[in-house]
Coordinates of N, CA and C in Angstrom, one line a residue:
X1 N 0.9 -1.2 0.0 CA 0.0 0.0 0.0 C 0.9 1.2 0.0
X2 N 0.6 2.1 -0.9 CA 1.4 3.4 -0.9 C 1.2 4.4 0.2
X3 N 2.6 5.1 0.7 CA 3.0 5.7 1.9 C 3.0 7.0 1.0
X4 N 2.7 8.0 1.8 CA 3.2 9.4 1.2 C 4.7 9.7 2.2
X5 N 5.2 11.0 2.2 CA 6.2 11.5 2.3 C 6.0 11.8 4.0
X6 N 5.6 11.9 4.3 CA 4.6 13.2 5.6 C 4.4 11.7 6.6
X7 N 3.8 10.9 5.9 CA 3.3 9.4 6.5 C 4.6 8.5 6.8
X8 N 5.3 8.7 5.8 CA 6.6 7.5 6.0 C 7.3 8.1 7.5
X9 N 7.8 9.6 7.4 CA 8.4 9.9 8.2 C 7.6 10.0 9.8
X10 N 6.5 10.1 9.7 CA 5.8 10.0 10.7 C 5.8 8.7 11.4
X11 N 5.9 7.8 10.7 CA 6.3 6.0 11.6 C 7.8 6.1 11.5
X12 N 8.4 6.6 11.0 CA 9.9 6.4 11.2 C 9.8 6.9 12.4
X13 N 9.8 8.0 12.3 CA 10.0 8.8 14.2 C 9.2 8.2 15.5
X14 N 8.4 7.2 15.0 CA 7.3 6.7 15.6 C 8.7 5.3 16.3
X15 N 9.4 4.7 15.0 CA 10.0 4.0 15.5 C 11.7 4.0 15.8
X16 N 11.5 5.4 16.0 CA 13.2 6.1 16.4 C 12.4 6.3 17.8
X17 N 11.8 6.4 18.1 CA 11.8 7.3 19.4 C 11.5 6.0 20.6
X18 N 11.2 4.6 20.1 CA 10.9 3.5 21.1 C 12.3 3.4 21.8
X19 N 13.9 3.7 21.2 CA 14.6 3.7 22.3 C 15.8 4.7 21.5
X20 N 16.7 4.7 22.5 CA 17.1 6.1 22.0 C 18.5 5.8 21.4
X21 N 19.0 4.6 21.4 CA 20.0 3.5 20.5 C 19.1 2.6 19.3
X22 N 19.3 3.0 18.1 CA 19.0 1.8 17.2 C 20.8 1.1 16.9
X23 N 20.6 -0.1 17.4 CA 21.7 -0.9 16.7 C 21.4 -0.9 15.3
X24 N 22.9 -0.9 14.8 CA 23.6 -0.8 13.1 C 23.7 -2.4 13.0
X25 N 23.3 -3.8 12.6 CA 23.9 -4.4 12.4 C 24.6 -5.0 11.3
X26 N 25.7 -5.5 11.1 CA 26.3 -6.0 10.0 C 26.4 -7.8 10.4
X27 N 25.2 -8.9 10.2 CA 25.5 -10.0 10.7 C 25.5 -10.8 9.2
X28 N 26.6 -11.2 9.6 CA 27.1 -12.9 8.4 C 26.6 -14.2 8.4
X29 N 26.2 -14.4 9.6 CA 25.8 -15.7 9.8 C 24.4 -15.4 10.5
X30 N 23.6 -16.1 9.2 CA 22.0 -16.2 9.6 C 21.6 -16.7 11.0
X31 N 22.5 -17.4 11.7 CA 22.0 -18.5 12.7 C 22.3 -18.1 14.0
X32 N 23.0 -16.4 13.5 CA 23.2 -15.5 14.4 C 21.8 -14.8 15.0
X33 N 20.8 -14.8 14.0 CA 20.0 -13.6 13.9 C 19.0 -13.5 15.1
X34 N 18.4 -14.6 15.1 CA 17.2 -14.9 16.0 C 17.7 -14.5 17.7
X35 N 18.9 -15.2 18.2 CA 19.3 -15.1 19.1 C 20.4 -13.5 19.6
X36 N 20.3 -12.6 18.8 CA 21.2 -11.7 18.6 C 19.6 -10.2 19.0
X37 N 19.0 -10.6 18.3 CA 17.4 -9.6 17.9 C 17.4 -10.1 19.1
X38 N 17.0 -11.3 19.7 CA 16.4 -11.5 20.9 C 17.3 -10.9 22.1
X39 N 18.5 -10.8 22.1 CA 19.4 -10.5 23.3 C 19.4 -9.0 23.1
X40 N 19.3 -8.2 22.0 CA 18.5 -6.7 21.9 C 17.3 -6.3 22.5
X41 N 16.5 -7.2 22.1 CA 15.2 -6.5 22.5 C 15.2 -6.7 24.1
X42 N 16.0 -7.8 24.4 CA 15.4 -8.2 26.2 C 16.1 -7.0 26.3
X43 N 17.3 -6.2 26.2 CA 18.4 -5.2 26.9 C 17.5 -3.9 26.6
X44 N 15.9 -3.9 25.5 CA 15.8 -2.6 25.7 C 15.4 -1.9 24.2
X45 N 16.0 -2.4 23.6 CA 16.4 -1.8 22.1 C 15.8 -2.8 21.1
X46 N 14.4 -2.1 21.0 CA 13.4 -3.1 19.8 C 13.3 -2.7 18.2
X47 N 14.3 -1.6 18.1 CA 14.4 -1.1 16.6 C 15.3 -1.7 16.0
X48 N 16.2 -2.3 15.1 CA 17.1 -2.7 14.9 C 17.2 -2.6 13.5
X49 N 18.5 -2.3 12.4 CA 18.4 -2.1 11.6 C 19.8 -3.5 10.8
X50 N 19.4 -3.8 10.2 CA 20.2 -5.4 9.7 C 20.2 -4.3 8.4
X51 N 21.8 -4.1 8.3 CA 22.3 -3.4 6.9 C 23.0 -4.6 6.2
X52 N 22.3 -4.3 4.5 CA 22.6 -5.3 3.4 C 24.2 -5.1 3.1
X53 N 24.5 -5.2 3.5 CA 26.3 -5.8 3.7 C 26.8 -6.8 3.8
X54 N 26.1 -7.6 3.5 CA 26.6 -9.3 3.8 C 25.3 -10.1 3.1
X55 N 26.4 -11.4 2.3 CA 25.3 -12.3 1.3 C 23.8 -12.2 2.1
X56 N 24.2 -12.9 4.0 CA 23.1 -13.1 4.6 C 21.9 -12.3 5.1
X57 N 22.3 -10.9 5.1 CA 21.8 -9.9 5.4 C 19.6 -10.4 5.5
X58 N 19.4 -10.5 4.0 CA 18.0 -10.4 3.9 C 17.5 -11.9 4.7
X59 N 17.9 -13.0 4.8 CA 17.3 -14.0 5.4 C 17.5 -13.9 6.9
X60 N 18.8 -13.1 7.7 CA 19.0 -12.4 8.7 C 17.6 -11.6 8.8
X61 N 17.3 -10.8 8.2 CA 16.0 -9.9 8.6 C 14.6 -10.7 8.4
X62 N 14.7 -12.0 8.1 CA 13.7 -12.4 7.6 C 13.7 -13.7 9.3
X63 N 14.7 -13.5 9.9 CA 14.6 -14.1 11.2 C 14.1 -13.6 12.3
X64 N 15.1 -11.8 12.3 CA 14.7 -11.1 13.2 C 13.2 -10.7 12.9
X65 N 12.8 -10.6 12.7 CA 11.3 -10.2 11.9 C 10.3 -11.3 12.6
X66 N 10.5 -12.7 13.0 CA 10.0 -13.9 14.0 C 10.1 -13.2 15.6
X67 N 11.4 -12.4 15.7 CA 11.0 -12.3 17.5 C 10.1 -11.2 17.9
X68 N 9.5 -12.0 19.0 CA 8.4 -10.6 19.4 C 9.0 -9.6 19.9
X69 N 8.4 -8.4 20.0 CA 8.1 -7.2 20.4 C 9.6 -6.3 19.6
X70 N 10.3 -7.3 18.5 CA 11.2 -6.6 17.2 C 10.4 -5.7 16.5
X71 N 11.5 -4.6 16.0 CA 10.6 -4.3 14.5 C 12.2 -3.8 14.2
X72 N 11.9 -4.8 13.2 CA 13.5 -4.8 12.3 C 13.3 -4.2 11.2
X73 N 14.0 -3.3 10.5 CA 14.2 -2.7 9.3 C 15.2 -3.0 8.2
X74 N 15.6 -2.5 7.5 CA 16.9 -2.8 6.0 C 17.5 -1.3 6.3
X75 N 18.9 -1.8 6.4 CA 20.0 -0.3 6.5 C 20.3 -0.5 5.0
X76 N 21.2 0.3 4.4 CA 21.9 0.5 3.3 C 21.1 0.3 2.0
X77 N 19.8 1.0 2.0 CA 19.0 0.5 0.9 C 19.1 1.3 0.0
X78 N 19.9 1.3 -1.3 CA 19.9 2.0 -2.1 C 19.8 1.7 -3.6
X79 N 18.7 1.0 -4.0 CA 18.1 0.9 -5.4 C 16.6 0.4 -4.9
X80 N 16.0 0.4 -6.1 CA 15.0 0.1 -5.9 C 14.5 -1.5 -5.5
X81 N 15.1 -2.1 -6.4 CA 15.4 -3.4 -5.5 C 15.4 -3.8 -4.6
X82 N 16.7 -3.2 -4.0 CA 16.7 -3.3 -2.3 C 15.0 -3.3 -1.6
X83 N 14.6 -2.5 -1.9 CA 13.4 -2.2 -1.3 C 12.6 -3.0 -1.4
X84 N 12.9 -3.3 -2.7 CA 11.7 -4.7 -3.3 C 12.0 -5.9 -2.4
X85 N 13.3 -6.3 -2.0 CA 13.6 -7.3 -1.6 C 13.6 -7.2 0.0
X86 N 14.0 -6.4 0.5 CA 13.6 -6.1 1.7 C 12.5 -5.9 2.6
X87 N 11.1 -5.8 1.8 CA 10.1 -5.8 1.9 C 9.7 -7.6 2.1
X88 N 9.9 -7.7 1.0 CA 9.8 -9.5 0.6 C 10.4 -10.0 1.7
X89 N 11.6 -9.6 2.9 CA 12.0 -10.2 4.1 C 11.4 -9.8 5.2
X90 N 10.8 -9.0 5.0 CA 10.0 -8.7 6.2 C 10.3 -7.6 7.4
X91 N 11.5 -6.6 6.2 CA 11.1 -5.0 7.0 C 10.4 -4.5 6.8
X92 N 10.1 -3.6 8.2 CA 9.0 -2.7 8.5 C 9.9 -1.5 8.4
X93 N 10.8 -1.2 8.3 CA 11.3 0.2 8.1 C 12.5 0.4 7.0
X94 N 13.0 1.2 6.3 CA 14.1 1.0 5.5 C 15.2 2.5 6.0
X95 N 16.4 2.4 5.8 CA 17.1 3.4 5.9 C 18.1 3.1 5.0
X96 N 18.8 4.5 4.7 CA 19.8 5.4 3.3 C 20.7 6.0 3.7
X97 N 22.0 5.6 3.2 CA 22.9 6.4 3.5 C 22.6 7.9 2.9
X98 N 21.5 8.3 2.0 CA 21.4 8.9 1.1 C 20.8 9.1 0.7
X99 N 20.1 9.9 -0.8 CA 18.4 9.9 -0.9 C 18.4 10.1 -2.5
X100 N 17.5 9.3 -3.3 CA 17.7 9.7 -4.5 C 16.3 9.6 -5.3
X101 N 15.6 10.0 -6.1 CA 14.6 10.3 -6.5 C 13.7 8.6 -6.6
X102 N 15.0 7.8 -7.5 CA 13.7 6.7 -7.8 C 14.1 5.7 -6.4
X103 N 15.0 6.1 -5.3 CA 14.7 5.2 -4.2 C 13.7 5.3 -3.4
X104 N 12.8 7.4 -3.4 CA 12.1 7.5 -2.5 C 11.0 7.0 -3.4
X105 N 10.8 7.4 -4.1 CA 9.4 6.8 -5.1 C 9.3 5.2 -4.7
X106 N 10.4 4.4 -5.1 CA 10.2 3.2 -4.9 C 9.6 3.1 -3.3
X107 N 10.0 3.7 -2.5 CA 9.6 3.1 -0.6 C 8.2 3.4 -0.5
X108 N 8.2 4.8 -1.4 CA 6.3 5.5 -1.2 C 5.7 4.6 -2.0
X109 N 5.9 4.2 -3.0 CA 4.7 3.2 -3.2 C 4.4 2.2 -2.7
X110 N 5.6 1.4 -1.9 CA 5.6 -0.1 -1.5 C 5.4 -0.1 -0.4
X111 N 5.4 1.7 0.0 CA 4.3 1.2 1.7 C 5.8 0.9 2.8
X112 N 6.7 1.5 2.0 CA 8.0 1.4 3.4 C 8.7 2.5 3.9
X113 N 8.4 2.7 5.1 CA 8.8 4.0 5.7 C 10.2 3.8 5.8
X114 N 10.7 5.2 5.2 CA 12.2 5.5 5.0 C 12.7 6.5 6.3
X115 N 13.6 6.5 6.3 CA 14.9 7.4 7.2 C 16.1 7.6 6.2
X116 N 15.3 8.7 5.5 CA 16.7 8.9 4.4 C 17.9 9.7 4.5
X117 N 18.9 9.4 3.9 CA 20.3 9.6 4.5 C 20.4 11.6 3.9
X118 N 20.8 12.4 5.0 CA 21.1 13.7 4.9 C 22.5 13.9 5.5
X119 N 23.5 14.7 4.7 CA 24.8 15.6 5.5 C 24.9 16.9 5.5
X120 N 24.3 17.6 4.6 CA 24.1 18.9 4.4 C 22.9 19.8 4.6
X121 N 22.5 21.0 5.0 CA 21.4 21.5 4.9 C 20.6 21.8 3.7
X122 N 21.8 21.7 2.3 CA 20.5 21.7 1.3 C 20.0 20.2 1.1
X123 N 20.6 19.3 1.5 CA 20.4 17.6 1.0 C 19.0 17.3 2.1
X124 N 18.8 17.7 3.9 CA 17.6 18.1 4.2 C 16.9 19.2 3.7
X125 N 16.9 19.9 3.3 CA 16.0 21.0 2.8 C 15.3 20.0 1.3
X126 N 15.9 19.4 0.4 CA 15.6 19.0 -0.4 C 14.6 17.8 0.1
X127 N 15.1 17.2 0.8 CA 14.0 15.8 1.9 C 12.9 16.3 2.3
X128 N 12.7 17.8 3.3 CA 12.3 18.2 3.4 C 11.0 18.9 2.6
X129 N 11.8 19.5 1.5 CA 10.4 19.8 0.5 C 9.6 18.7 -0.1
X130 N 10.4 17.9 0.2 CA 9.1 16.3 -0.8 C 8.1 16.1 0.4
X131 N 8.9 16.4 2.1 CA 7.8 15.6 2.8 C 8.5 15.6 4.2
X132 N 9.7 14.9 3.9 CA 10.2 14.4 4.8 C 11.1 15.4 6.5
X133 N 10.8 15.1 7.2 CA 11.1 15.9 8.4 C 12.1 14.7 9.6
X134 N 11.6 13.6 8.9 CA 12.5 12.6 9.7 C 14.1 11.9 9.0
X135 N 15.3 12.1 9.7 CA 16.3 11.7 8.6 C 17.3 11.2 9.2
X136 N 17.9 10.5 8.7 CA 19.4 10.1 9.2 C 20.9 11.2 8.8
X137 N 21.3 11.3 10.3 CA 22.6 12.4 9.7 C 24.0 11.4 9.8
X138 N 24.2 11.6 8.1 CA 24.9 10.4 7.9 C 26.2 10.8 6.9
X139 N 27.1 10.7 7.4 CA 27.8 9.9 8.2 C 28.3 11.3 9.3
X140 N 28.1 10.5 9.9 CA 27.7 11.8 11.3 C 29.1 12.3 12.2
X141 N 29.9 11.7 12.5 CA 31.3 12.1 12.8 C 31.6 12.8 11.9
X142 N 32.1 11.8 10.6 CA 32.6 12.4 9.7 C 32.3 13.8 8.6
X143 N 30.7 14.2 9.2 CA 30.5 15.4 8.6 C 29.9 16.6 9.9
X144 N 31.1 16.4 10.7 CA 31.1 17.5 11.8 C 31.0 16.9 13.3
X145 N 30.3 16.0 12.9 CA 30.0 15.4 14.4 C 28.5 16.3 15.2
X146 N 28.1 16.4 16.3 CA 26.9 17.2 17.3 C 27.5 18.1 17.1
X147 N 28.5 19.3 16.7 CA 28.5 20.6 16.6 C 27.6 20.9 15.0
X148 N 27.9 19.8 14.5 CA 27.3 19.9 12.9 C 26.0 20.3 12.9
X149 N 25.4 19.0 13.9 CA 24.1 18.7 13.6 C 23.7 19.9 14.1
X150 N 24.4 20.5 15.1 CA 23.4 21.3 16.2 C 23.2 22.8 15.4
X151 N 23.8 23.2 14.7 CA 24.3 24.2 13.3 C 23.0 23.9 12.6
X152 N 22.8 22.7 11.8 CA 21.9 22.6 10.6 C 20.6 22.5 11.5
X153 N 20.4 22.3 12.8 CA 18.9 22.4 13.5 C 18.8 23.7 13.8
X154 N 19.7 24.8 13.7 CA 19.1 26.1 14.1 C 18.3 26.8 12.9
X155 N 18.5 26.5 12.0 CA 17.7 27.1 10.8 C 16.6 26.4 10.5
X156 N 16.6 25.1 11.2 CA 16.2 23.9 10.2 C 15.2 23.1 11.6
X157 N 14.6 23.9 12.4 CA 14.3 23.2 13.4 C 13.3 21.9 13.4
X158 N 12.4 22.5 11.9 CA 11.6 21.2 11.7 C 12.0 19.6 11.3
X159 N 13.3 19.7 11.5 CA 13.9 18.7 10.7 C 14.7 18.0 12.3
X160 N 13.8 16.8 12.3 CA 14.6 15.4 13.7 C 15.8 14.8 12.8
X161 N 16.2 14.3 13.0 CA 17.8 13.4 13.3 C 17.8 11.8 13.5
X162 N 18.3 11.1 13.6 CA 18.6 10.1 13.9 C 20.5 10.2 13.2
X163 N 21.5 10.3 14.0 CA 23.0 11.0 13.4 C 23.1 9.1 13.7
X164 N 23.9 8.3 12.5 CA 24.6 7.4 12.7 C 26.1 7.5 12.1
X165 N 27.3 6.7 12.1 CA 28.1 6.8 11.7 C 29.2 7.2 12.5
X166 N 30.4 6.8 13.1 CA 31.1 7.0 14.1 C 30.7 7.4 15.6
X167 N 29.1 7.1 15.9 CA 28.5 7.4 17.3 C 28.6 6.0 18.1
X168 N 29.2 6.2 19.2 CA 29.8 5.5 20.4 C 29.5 6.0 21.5
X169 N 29.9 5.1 22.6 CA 29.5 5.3 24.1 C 30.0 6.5 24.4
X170 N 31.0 6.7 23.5 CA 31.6 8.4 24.5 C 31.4 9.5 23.9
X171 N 30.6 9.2 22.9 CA 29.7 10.8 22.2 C 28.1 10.7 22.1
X172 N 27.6 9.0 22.4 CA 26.4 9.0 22.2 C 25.5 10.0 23.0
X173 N 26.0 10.6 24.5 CA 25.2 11.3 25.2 C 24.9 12.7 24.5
X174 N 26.4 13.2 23.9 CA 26.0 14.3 23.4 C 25.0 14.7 22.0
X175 N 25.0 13.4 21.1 CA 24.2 14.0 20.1 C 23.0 13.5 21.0
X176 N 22.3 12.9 21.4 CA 20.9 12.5 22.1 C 20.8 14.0 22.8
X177 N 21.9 14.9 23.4 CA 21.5 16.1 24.1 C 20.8 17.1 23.5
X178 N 20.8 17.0 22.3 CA 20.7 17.9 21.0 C 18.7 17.8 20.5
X179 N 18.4 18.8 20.8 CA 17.0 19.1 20.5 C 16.5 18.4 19.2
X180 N 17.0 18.4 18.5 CA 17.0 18.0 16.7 C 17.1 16.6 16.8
X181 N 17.7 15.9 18.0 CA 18.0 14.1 17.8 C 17.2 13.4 18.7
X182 N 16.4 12.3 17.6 CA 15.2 11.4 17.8 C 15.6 10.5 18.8
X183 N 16.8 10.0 18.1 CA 18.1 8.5 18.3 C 19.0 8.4 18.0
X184 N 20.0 7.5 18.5 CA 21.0 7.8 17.0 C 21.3 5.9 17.0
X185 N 22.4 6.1 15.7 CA 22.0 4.8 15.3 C 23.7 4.6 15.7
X186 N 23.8 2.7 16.4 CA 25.4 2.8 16.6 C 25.5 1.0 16.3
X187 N 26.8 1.1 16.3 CA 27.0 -1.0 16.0 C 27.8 -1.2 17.2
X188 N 28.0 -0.5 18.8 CA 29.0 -0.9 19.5 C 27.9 -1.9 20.3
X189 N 26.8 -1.7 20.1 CA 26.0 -2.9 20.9 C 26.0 -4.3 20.8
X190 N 26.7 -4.8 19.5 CA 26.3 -5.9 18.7 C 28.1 -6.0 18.4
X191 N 29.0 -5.9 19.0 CA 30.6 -5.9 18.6 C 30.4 -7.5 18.2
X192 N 31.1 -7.4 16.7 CA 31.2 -8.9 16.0 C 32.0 -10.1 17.1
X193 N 32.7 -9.7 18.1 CA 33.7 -10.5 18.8 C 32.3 -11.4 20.1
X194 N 31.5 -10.5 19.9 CA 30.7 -11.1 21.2 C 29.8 -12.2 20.6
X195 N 29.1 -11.7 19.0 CA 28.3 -11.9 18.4 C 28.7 -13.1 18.0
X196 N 29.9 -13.1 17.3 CA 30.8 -14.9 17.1 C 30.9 -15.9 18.2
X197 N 31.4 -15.1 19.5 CA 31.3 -16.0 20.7 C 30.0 -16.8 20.9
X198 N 28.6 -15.7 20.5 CA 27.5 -16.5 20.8 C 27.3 -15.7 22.8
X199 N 27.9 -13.9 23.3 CA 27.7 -14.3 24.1 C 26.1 -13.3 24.3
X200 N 25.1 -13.7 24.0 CA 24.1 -12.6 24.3 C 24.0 -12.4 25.7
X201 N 24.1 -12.7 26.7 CA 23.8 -11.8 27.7 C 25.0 -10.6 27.9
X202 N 26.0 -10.6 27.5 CA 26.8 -9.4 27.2 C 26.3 -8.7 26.6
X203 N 25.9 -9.0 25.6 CA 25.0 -7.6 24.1 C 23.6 -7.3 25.1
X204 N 23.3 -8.4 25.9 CA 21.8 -7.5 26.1 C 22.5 -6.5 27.4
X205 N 23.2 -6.8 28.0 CA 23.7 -6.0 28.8 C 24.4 -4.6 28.6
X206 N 25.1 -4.6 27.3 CA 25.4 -3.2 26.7 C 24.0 -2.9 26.3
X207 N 23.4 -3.5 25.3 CA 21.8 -2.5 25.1 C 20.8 -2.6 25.9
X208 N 21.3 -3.0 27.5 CA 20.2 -2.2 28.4 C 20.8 -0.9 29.2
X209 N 22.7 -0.8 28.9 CA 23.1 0.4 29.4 C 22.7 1.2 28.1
X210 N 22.4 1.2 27.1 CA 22.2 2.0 26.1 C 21.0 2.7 25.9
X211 N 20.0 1.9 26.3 CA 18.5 2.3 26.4 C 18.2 2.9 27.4
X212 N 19.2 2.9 28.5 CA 19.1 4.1 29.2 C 19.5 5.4 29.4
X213 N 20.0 5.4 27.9 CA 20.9 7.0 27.8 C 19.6 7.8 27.8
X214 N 20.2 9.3 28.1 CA 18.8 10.3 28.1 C 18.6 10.8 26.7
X215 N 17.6 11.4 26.4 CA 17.2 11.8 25.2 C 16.8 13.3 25.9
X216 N 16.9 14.7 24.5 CA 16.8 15.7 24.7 C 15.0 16.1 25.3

């Protein structure tokens, strides 16, 4: 069923704001998935974003998508395809490094709320005029870091955040301090070393220190 612009971003923020860490994941091994989503959601953190970076990626989302009280989405979706296929796995949300005419068309017709990727104030201003007020500030260290973001929110107040990209335990408090930020999105919750060991009560124990950070 087709989403408009105004609509998509309205459930995105709907599903940024359930915790104030969305985990980035990058998982390889499908047989990771069920047990990984599940040791998230018990610590707190029901949003989770399984980025197409790996063969296993979409049957990964097509697991996490089984646990309750998940709502797992597709990170790195950039053709229309993606969308097509990530739908077919059973996201409920999509996110972009980036934003491009036939990727937003593709999500508004298929009914998938986007968090499209912004670094600049004209690249939100341009999101903005189609619709969108909900976005990812991406890649978010690397294009200033919370002094950036806090800069493009004074002109731009209507425009929320979700900053991923180089955000960690020791800057996450600051961009969450920032009036303009929903969530932000990070992968230290899910570190591949814990995730190979198999040890989830470690991960659910970083993402229940993480769901307790404050939000603005």
């Amino acid at each position: 069923m087709p989403i408009t612009p105004t609509e998509a971003s309205a459930q995105a923020r709907e599903i940024c704001g359930l915790a104030p860490i969305v985990p980035v994941l990058v998982v390889h091994d499908v047989a990771h998935a069920r047990p990984l989503a599940e040791a998230l959601v018990a610590g707190g953190l029901p949003a989770l974003e399984v980025t197409l970076r790996t063969p296993a990626a979409l049957d990964v989302i097509a697991e996490m998508a089984k646990v309750e009280g998940g709502v797992v989405g597709a990170g790195t979706l950039v053709t229309p395809d993606d969308v097509t296929k990530a739908i077919e796995a059973g996201a409920k949300f999509g996110v972009s490094p980036g934003a491009t005419d036939k990727l937003l068309d593709a999500c508004e017709a298929q009914g998938l709320p986007l968090l499209p990727g912004a670094a600049t104030a004209s690249e939100a201003m341009a999101l903005l005029a189609r619709g969108y007020d909900m976005l990812k500030f991406f890649p978010a260290e690397a294009s200033g870091g919370a002094p950036a973001l806090k800069a493009i929110g004074a002109p731009l107040p209507q425009i929320s955040f979700c900053p991923t990209g180089g955000v960690s335990p020791k800057n996450a408090a600051t961009y969450l301090s920032l009036s303009n930020v929903v969530c932000a999105g990070g992968s230290w919750v899910a570190p591949s070393d814990l995730v190979k060991a198999g040890d989830w009560a470690a991960i659910t124990s970083l993402a229940k220190e993480a769901s307790q950070l404050a939000r603005a």
